[in-house]
Coordinates of C-alpha atoms and ligand atoms in Angstrom, one line a residue:
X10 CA 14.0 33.1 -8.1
X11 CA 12.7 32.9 -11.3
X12 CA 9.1 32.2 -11.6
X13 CA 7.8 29.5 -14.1
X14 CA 4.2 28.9 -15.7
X15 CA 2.9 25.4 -15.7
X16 CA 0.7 25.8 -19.1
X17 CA -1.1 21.9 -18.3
X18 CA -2.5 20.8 -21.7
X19 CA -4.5 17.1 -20.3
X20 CA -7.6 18.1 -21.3
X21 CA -6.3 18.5 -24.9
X22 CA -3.0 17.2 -26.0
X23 CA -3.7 14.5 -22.7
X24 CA -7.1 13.5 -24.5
X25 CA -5.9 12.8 -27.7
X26 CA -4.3 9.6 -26.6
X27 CA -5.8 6.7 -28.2
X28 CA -8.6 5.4 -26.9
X29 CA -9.7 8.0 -24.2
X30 CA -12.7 10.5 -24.9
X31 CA -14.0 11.8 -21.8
X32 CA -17.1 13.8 -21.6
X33 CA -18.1 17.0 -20.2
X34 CA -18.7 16.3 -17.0
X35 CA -15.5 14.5 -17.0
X36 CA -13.7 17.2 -18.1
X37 CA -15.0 19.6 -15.8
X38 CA -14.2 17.6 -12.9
X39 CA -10.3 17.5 -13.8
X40 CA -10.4 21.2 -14.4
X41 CA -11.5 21.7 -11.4
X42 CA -9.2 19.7 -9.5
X43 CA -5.9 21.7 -12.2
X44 CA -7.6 24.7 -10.4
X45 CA -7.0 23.5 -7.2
X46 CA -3.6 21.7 -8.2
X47 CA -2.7 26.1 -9.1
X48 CA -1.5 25.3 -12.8
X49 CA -1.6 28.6 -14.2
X50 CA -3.0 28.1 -17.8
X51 CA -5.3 25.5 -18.7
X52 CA -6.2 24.2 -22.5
X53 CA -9.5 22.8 -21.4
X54 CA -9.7 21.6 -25.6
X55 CA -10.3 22.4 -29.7
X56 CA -13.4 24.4 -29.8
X57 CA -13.3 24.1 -33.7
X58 CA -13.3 20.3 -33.5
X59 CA -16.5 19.3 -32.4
X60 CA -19.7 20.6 -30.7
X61 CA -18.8 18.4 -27.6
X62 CA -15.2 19.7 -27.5
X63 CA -16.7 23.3 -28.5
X64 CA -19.6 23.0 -25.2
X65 CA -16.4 21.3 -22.5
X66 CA -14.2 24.2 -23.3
X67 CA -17.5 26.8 -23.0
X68 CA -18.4 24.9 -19.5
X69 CA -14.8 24.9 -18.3
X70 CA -14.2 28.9 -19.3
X71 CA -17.3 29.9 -17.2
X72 CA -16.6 27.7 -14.3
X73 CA -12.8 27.9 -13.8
X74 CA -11.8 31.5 -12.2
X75 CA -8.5 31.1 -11.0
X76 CA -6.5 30.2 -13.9
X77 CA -6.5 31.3 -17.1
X78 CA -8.4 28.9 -19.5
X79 CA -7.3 28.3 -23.1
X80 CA -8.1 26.3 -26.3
X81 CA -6.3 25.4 -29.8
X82 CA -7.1 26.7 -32.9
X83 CA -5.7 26.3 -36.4
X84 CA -4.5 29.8 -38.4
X85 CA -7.7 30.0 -39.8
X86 CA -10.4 33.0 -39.1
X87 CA -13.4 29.9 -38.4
X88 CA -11.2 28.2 -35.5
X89 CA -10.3 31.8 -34.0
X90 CA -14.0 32.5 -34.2
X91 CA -15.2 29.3 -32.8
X92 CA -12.6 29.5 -29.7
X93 CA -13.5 33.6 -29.2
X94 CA -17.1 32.3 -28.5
X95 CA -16.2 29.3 -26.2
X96 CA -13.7 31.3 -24.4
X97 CA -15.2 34.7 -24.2
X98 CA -16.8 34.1 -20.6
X99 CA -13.7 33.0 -19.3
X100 CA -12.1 35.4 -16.5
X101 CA -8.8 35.7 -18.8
X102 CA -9.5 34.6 -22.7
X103 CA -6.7 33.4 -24.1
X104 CA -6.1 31.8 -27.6
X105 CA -3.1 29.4 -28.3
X106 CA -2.7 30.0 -32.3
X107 CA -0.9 27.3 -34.3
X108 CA 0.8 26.6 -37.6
X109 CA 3.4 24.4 -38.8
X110 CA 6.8 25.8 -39.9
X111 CA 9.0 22.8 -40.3
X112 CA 10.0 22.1 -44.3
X113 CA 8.7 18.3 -43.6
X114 CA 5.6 19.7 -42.8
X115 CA 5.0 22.3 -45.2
X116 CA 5.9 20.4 -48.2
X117 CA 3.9 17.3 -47.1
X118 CA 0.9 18.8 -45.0
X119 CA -0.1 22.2 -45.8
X120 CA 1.5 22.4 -49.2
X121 CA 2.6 26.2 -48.8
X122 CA 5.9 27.8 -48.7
X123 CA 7.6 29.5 -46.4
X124 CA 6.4 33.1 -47.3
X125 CA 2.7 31.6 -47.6
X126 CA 3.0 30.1 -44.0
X127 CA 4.4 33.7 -42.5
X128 CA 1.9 35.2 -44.4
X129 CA -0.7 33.0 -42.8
X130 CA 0.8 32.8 -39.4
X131 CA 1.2 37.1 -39.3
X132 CA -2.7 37.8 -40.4
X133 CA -4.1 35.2 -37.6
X134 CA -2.1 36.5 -34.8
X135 CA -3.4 40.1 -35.8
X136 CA -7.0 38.5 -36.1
X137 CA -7.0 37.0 -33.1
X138 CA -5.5 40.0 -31.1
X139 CA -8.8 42.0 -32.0
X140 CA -10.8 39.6 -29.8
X141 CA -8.5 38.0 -27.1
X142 CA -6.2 39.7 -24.5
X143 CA -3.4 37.2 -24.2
X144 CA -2.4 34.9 -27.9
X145 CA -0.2 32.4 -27.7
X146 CA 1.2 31.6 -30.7
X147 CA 3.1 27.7 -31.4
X148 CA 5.3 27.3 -34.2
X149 CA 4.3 22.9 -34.7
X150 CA 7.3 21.1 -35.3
X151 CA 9.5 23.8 -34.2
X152 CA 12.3 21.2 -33.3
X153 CA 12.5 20.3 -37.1
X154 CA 12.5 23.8 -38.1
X155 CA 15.3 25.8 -39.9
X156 CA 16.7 28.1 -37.2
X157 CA 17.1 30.9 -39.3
X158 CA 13.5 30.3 -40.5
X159 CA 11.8 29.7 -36.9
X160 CA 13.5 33.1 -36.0
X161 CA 11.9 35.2 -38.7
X162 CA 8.3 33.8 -38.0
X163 CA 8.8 34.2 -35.0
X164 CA 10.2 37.6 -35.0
X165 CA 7.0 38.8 -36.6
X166 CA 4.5 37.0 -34.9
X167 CA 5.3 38.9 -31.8
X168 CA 5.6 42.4 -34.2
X169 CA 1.7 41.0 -35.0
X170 CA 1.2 40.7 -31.1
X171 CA 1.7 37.3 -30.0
X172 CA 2.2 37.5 -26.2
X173 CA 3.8 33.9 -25.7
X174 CA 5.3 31.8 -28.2
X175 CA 5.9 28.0 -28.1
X176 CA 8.2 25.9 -29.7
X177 CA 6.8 22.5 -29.2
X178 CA 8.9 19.0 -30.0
X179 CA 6.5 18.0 -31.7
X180 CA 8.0 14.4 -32.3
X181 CA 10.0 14.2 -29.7
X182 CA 13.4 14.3 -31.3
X183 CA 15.5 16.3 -29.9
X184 CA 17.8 15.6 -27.1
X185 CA 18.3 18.2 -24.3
X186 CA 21.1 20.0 -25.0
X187 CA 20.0 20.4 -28.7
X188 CA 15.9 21.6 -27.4
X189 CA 17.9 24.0 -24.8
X190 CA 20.0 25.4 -27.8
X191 CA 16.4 26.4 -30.0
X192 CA 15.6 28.4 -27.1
X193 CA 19.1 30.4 -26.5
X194 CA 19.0 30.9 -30.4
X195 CA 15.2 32.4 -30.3
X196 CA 16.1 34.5 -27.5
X197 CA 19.6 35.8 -29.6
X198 CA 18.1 35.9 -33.0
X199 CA 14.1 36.4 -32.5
X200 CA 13.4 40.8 -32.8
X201 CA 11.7 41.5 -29.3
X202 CA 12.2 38.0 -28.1
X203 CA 12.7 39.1 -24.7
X204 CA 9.1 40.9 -24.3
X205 CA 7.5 37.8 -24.8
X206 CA 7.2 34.6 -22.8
X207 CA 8.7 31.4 -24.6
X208 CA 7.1 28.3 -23.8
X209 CA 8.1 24.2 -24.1
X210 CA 5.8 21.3 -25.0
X211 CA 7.5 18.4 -25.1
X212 CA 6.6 14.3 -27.0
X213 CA 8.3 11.9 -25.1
X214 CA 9.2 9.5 -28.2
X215 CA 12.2 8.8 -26.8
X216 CA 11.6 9.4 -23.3
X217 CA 13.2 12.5 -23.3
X218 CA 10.0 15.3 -22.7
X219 CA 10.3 15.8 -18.8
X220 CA 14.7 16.3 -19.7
X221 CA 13.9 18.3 -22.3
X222 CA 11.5 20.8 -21.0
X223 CA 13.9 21.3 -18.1
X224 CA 16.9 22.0 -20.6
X225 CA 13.9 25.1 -21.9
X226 CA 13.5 25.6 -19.0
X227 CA 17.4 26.3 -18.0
X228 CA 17.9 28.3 -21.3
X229 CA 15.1 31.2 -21.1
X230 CA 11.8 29.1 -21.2
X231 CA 9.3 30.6 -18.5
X232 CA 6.2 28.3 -19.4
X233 CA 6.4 24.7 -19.6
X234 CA 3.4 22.5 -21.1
X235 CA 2.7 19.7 -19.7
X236 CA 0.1 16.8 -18.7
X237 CA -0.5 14.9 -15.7
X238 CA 0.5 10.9 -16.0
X239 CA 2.8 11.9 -18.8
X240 CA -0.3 11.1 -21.5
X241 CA -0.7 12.1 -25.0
X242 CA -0.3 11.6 -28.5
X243 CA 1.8 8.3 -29.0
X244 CA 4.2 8.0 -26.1
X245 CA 2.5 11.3 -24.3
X246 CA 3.8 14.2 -23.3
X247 CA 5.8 16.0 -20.5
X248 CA 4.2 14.4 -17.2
X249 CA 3.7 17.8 -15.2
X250 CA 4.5 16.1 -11.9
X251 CA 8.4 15.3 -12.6
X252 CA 8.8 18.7 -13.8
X253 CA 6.9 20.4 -11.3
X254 CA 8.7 18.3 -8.3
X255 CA 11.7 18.5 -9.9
X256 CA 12.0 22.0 -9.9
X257 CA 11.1 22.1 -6.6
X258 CA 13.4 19.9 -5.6
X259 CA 16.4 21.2 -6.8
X260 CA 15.7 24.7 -6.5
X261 CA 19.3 25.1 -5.5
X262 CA 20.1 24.3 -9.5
X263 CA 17.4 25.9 -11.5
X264 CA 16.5 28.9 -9.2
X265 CA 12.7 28.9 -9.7
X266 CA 9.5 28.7 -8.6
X267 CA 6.0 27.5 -9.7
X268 CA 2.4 28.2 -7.9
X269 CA 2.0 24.1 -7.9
X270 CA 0.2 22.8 -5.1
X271 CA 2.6 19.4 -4.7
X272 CA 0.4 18.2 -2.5
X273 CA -2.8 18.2 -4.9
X274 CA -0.2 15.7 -7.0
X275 CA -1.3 12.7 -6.3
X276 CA -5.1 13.3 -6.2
X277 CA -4.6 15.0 -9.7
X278 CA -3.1 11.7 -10.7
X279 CA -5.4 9.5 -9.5
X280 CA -8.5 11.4 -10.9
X281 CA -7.2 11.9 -14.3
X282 CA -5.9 7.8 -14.3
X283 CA -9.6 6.8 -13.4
X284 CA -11.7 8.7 -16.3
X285 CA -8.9 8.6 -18.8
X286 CA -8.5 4.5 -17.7
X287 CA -5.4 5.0 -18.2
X288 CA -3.3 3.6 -15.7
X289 CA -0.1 5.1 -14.0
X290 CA 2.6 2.4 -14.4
X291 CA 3.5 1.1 -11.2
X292 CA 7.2 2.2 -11.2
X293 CA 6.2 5.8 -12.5
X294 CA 8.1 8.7 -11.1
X295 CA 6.5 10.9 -8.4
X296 CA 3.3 9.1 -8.7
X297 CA 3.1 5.5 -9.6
X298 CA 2.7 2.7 -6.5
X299 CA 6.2 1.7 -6.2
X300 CA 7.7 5.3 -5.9
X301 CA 7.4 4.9 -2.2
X302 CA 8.4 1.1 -1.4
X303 CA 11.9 0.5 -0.6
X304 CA 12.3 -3.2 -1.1
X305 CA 16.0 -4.8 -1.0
X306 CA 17.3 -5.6 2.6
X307 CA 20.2 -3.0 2.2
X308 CA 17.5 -0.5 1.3
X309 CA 14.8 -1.4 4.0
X310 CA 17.5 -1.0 6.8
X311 CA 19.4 2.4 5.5
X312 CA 15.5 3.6 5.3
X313 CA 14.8 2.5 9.0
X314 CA 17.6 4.2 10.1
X315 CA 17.5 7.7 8.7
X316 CA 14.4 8.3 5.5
X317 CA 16.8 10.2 3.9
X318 CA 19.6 7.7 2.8
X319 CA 17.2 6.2 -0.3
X320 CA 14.1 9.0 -0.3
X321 CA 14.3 12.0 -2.1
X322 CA 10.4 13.2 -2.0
X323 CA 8.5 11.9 0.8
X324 CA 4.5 10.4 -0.1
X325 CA 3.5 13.7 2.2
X326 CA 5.4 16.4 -0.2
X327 CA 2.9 15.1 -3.4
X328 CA 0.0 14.1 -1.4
X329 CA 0.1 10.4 -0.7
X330 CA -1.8 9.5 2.6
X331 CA -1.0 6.4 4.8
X332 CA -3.2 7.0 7.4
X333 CA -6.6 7.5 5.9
X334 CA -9.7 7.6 8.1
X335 CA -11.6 4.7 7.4
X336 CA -16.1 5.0 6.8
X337 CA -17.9 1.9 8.0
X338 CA -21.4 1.0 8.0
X339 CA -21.5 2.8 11.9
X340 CA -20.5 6.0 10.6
X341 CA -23.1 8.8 11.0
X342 CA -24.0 11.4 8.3
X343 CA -21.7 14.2 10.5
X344 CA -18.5 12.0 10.1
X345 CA -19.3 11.4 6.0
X346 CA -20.4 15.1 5.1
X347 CA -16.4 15.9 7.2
X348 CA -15.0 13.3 5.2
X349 CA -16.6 14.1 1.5
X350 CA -15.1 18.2 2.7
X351 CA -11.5 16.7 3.3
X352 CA -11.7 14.9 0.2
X353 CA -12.3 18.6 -1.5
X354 CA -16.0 18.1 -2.5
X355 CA -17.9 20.8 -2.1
X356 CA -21.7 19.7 -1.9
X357 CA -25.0 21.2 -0.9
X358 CA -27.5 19.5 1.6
X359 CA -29.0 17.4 -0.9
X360 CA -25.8 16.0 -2.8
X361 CA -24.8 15.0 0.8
X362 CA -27.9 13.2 1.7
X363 CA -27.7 11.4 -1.8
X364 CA -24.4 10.0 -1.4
X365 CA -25.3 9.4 2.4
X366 CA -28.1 7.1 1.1
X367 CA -25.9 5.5 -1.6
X368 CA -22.9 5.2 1.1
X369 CA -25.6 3.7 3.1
X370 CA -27.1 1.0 1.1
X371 CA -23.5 -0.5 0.1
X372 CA -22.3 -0.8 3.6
X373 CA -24.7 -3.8 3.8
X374 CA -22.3 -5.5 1.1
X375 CA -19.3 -3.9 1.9
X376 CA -17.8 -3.3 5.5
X377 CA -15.0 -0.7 5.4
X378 CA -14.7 3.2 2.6
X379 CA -12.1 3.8 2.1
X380 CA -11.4 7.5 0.5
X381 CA -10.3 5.3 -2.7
X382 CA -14.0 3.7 -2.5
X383 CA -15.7 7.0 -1.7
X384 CA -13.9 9.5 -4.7
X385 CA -14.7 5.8 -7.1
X386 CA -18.3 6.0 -6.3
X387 CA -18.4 9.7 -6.5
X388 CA -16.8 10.2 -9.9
X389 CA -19.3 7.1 -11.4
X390 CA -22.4 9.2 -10.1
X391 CA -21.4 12.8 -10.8
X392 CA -20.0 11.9 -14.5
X393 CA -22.5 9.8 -15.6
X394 CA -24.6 11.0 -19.1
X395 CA -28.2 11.0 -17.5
X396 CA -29.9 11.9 -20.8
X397 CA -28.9 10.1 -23.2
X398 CA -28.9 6.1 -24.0
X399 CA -29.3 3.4 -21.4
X400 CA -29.4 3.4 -17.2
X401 CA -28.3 0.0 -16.1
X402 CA -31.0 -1.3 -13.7
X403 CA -30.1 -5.1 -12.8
X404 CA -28.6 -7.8 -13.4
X405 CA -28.5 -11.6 -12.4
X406 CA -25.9 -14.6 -13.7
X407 CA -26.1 -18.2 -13.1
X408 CA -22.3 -19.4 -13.3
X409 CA -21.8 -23.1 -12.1
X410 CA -18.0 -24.9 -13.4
X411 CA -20.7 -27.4 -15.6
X412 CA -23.3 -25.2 -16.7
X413 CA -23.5 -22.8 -19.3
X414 CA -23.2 -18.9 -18.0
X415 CA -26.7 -17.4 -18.8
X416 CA -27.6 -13.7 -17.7
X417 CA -30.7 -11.7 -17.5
X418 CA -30.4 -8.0 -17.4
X419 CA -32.7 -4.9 -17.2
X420 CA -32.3 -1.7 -18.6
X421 CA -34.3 1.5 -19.0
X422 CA -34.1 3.5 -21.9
X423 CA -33.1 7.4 -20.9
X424 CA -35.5 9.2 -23.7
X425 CA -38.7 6.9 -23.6
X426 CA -38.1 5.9 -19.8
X427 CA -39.1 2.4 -21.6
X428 CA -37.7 -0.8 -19.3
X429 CA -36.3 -3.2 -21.6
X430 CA -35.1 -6.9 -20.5
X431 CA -33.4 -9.5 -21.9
X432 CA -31.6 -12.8 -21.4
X433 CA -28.7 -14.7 -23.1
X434 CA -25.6 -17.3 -22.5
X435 CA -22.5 -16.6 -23.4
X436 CA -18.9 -19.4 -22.9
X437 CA -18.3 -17.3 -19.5
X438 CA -19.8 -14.7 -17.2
X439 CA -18.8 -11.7 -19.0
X440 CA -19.6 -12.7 -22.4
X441 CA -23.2 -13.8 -21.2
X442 CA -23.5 -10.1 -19.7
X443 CA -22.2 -8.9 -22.7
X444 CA -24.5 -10.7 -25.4
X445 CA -27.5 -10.1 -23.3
X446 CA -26.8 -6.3 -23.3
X447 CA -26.8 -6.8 -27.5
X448 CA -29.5 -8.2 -27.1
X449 CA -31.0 -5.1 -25.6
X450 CA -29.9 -2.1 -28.0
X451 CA -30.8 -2.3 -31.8
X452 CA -26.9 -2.1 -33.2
X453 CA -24.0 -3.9 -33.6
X454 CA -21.3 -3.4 -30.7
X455 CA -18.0 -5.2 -31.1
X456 CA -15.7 -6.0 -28.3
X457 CA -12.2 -4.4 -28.8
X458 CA -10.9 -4.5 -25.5
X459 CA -11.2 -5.6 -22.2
X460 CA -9.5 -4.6 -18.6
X461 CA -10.1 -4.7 -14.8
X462 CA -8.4 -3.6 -11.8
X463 CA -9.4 -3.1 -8.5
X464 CA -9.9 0.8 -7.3
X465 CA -7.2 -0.5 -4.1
X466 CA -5.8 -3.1 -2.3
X467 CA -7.4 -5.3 0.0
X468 CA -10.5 -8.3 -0.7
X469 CA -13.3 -5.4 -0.6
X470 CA -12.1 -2.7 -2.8
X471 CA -14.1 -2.1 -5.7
X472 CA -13.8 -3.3 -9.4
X473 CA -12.7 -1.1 -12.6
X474 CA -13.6 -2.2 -15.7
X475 CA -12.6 -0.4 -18.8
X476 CA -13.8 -1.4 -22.3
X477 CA -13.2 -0.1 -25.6
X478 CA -15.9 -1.1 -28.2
X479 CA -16.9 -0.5 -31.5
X480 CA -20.2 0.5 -33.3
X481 CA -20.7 1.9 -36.6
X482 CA -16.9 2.1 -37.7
X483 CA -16.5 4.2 -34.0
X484 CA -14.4 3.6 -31.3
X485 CA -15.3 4.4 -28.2
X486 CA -14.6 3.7 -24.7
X487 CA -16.4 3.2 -21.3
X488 CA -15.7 2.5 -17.5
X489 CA -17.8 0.9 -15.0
X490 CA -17.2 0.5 -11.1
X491 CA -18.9 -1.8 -8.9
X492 CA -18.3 -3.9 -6.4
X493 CA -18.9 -6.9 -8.3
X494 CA -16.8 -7.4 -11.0
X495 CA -19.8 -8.7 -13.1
X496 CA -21.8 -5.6 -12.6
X497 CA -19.3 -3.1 -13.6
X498 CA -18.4 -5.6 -16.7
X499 CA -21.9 -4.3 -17.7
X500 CA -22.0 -0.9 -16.5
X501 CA -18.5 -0.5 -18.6
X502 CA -20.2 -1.5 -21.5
X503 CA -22.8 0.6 -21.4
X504 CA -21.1 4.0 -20.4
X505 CA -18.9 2.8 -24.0
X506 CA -22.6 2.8 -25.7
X507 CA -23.6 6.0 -24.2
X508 CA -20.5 7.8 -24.6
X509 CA -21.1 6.8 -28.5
X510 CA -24.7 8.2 -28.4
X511 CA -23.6 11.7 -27.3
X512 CA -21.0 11.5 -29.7
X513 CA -23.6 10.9 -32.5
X514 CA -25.3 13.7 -31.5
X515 CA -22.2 15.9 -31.6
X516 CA -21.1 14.0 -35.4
X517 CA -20.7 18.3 -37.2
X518 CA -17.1 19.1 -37.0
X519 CA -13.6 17.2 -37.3
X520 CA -12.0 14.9 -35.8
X521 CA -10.0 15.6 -33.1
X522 CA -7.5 13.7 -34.3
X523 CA -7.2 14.8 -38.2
X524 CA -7.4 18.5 -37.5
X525 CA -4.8 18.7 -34.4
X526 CA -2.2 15.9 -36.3
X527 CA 0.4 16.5 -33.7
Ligands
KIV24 O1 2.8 19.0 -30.3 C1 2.5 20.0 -30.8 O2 3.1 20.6 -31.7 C2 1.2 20.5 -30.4 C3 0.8 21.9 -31.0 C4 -0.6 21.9 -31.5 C5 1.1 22.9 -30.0 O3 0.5 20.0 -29.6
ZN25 ZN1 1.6 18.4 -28.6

């Protein structure tokens, strides 16, 4: 069996998809559960593209041990430099180099040649090697490239000492057989090909990235790249689940292994769809809620009778429970410390006692916990910013069918510890909460957009609300769980206000978005 390595880029590639920005804490909470998931390289972010993305990747390097932690960097010495630092402390620093190669991209975006770009490509991977152990070199827009071309550059990036070299779809354009073909050619044609690893990051612009990393994967690739939920630049990227269940599923075809935990898949999923907000759509493969139901007649009764006629993966094999063990307000500290350990948190006394007390004070609202409800409330506490901006405090709305909706709110300020209240009206419930809370902050926030879902099914689960708002020409985006839809309206809102307030803070350095362009 051949063994391959799941490279999973959602902390970087994932988070450039419009709209989510998620914050340290954030990120170190899905790093932590790739680690357990057993990816095998992590790109925890762009060091070089902003003190916030620099300080995640830093945190995630120190923390993570059991995986190899990585981040991007342009072919210049500054981003090298920048990553070096963030990734140093890591327990295997590795750099993941790139450069565009594809005419399109040369002509139109870095305005160089072809010797100019080999040049560039050459000197960086040599830089690079005097600091980090393991470069990994990408060749962006590889699928566009002139063969010929991609196999010179490539031929003498691994002469400069590039240990793994990717050949990413950037646009996701190329069909499968046509993606598997780059990588027999590389492997014919590329000097040394065959003492590196090669490596496929997929775009699913045509839906094709989870086919087309498996094509790489049939024709010499040993890495795949790959995000959980599929997410990513413009129609996302290769959703790590299908390719990791599909390999083990039909082992018998491609002959190969991965260190994936399959049943971490579904937590993974869940995790990453709750601070990205972005949610899995119901008829997803492998993870989305209708992957298990079985709904015509014909169906329903070839299921009774033997699992096997219309399942392929059972919930068990990625991690979906049926049978969860249900907290209520009689449950004793003992039973919700066993329950928080089963649920892979692993808390001291005092975090325990905290979210005893917190457990404790809702269960006079709410009568049954699900593990849903617990990981919800969990996740708001632990990745909340608790310096910076505004701590929601309470709230009160008067709503009546012939009144107008007015709302009173308080707030505390998190530098001056100031309490600051206010009241407004607004044409509904939401909008009163909302123009009271302007009322509150000295800028101007403007509502973009506007969702909620429940964290479950069944009358008590708890409401999501994700907004996207804008203030001072920035987007930014917030999430807020309660269990009245109300009160996480206004806790969404202002998570979106804090989460602009540390990015203020953070303003040195790119974009994201302009540097990376892919
Ligand atoms: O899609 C792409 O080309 C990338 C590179 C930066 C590897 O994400
Ligand atoms: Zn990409």
């Amino acid at each position: 069996m051949r063994k391959i390595n799941f490279f999973d880029t959602t902390l970087r590639d994932g988070e450039q998809s419009p709209g989510v920005n998620l914050n340290t804490q954030e990120k170190l909470a899905i790093a932590q559960q790739l680690e357990k998931l057993g990816v095998n390289i992590m790109e925890a972010g762009f060091p070089a593209s902003s003190p916030g993305d620099f300080n995640a990747v830093k945190e995630i390097a120190r923390t993570i041990k059991n995986c190899s932690v990585t981040g991007l960097a342009r072919s210049v010495k500054g981003d090298i430099d920048s990553a070096w630092e963030a990734l140093k402390d890591g327990a295997e620093p590795r750099l993941h180099i790139f450069i565009a190669t594809s005419d399109i991209h040369l002509k139109y975006k870095l305005k160089k040649t072809r010797e100019q770009v080999l040049e560039q490509a050459v000197a960086m991977v040599k830089y690079a090697k005097e600091r980090f152990p393991i470069v990994q070199w990408s060749a962006e827009d590889a699928c566009r490239t002139d063969l010929p071309f991609l196999a010179e550059i490539v031929s003498e990036v691994i002469a400069a000492g590039a240990d793994v070299v990717n050949l990413p779809d950037t646009v996701g354009y190329l069909v499968p057989a046509e993606y598997g073909n780059i990588f027999r050619y590389i492997k014919e044609n590329a000097r040394n090909a065959d003492k590196v690893t090669l490596s496929a990051h997929c775009h699913d612009d045509l839906g094709m990235a989870v086919a087309n990393s498996l094509a790489a994967i049939e024709n010499g690739a040993d890495q795949v790249e790959s995000v959980i939920n599929g997410i990513g630049e413009r129609a996302g990227n290769a959703s790590l689940e299908e390719i990791a269940v599909a390999l083990y599923l039909r082992k018998d075809f491609y002959q190969a292994e991965s260190t994936i935990q399959l049943n971490e898949i579904k937590r993974t999923s869940d995790l990453v769809s709750k601070l990205t907000g972005m949610a899995v759509p119901r008829n997803k493969a492998v993870v989305g809620d209708n992957a298990f139901a079985h709904e015509s007649g014909i169906h329903q009764d070839g299921f009774l009778k033997e699992k096997t006629t219309y399942e392929i993966i059972s919930p068990e094999l990625v991690g979906v429970k049926t049978d969860a063990l249900v907290l209520g307000k009689h449950s004793g500290r003992h039973a919700f410390k066993d329950k928080l350990q089963n649920l892979g948190f692993q808390f001291g006394e005092e975090e325990v006692n905290k979210f005893f007390n917190i457990f404790k004070e809702l269960t006079g609202k709410k009568k049954e916990f699900t593990d849903e409800d617990l990981i919800s409330l969990i996740l708001e506490e632990k990745t909340a910013d608790r310096k910076i901006g505004y701590e929601f405090i309470s709230l009160q709305v008067h709503y009546g069918t012939s009144q107008v909706p007015t709302a009173t709110v308080s707030l505390k300020d998190q530098e001056t510890d100031q309490i600051i209240q206010e009241a407004a009206t607004g044409a509904g419930s939401v909008e009163a909460v909302y123009n009271t809370l302007k009322r509150c902050m000295d800028k101007e926030v403007q509502l973009l957009d506007y969702r909620i879902q429940s964290n479950r099914k069944g009358q008590d689960a708890f409401a999501q609300v994700y907004v996207r708002v804008m203030i001072d020409g920035k987007e930014s985006g917030g999430r807020g769980v309660a269990q009245d839809v109300l009160e996480a309206s206004a806790k969404a809102y202002l998570n979106a206000v804090n989460r602009y307030l540390v990015l203020k803070t953070n303003t040195e350095g790119l974009s994201k978005q302009a540097a990376v362009g892919s």
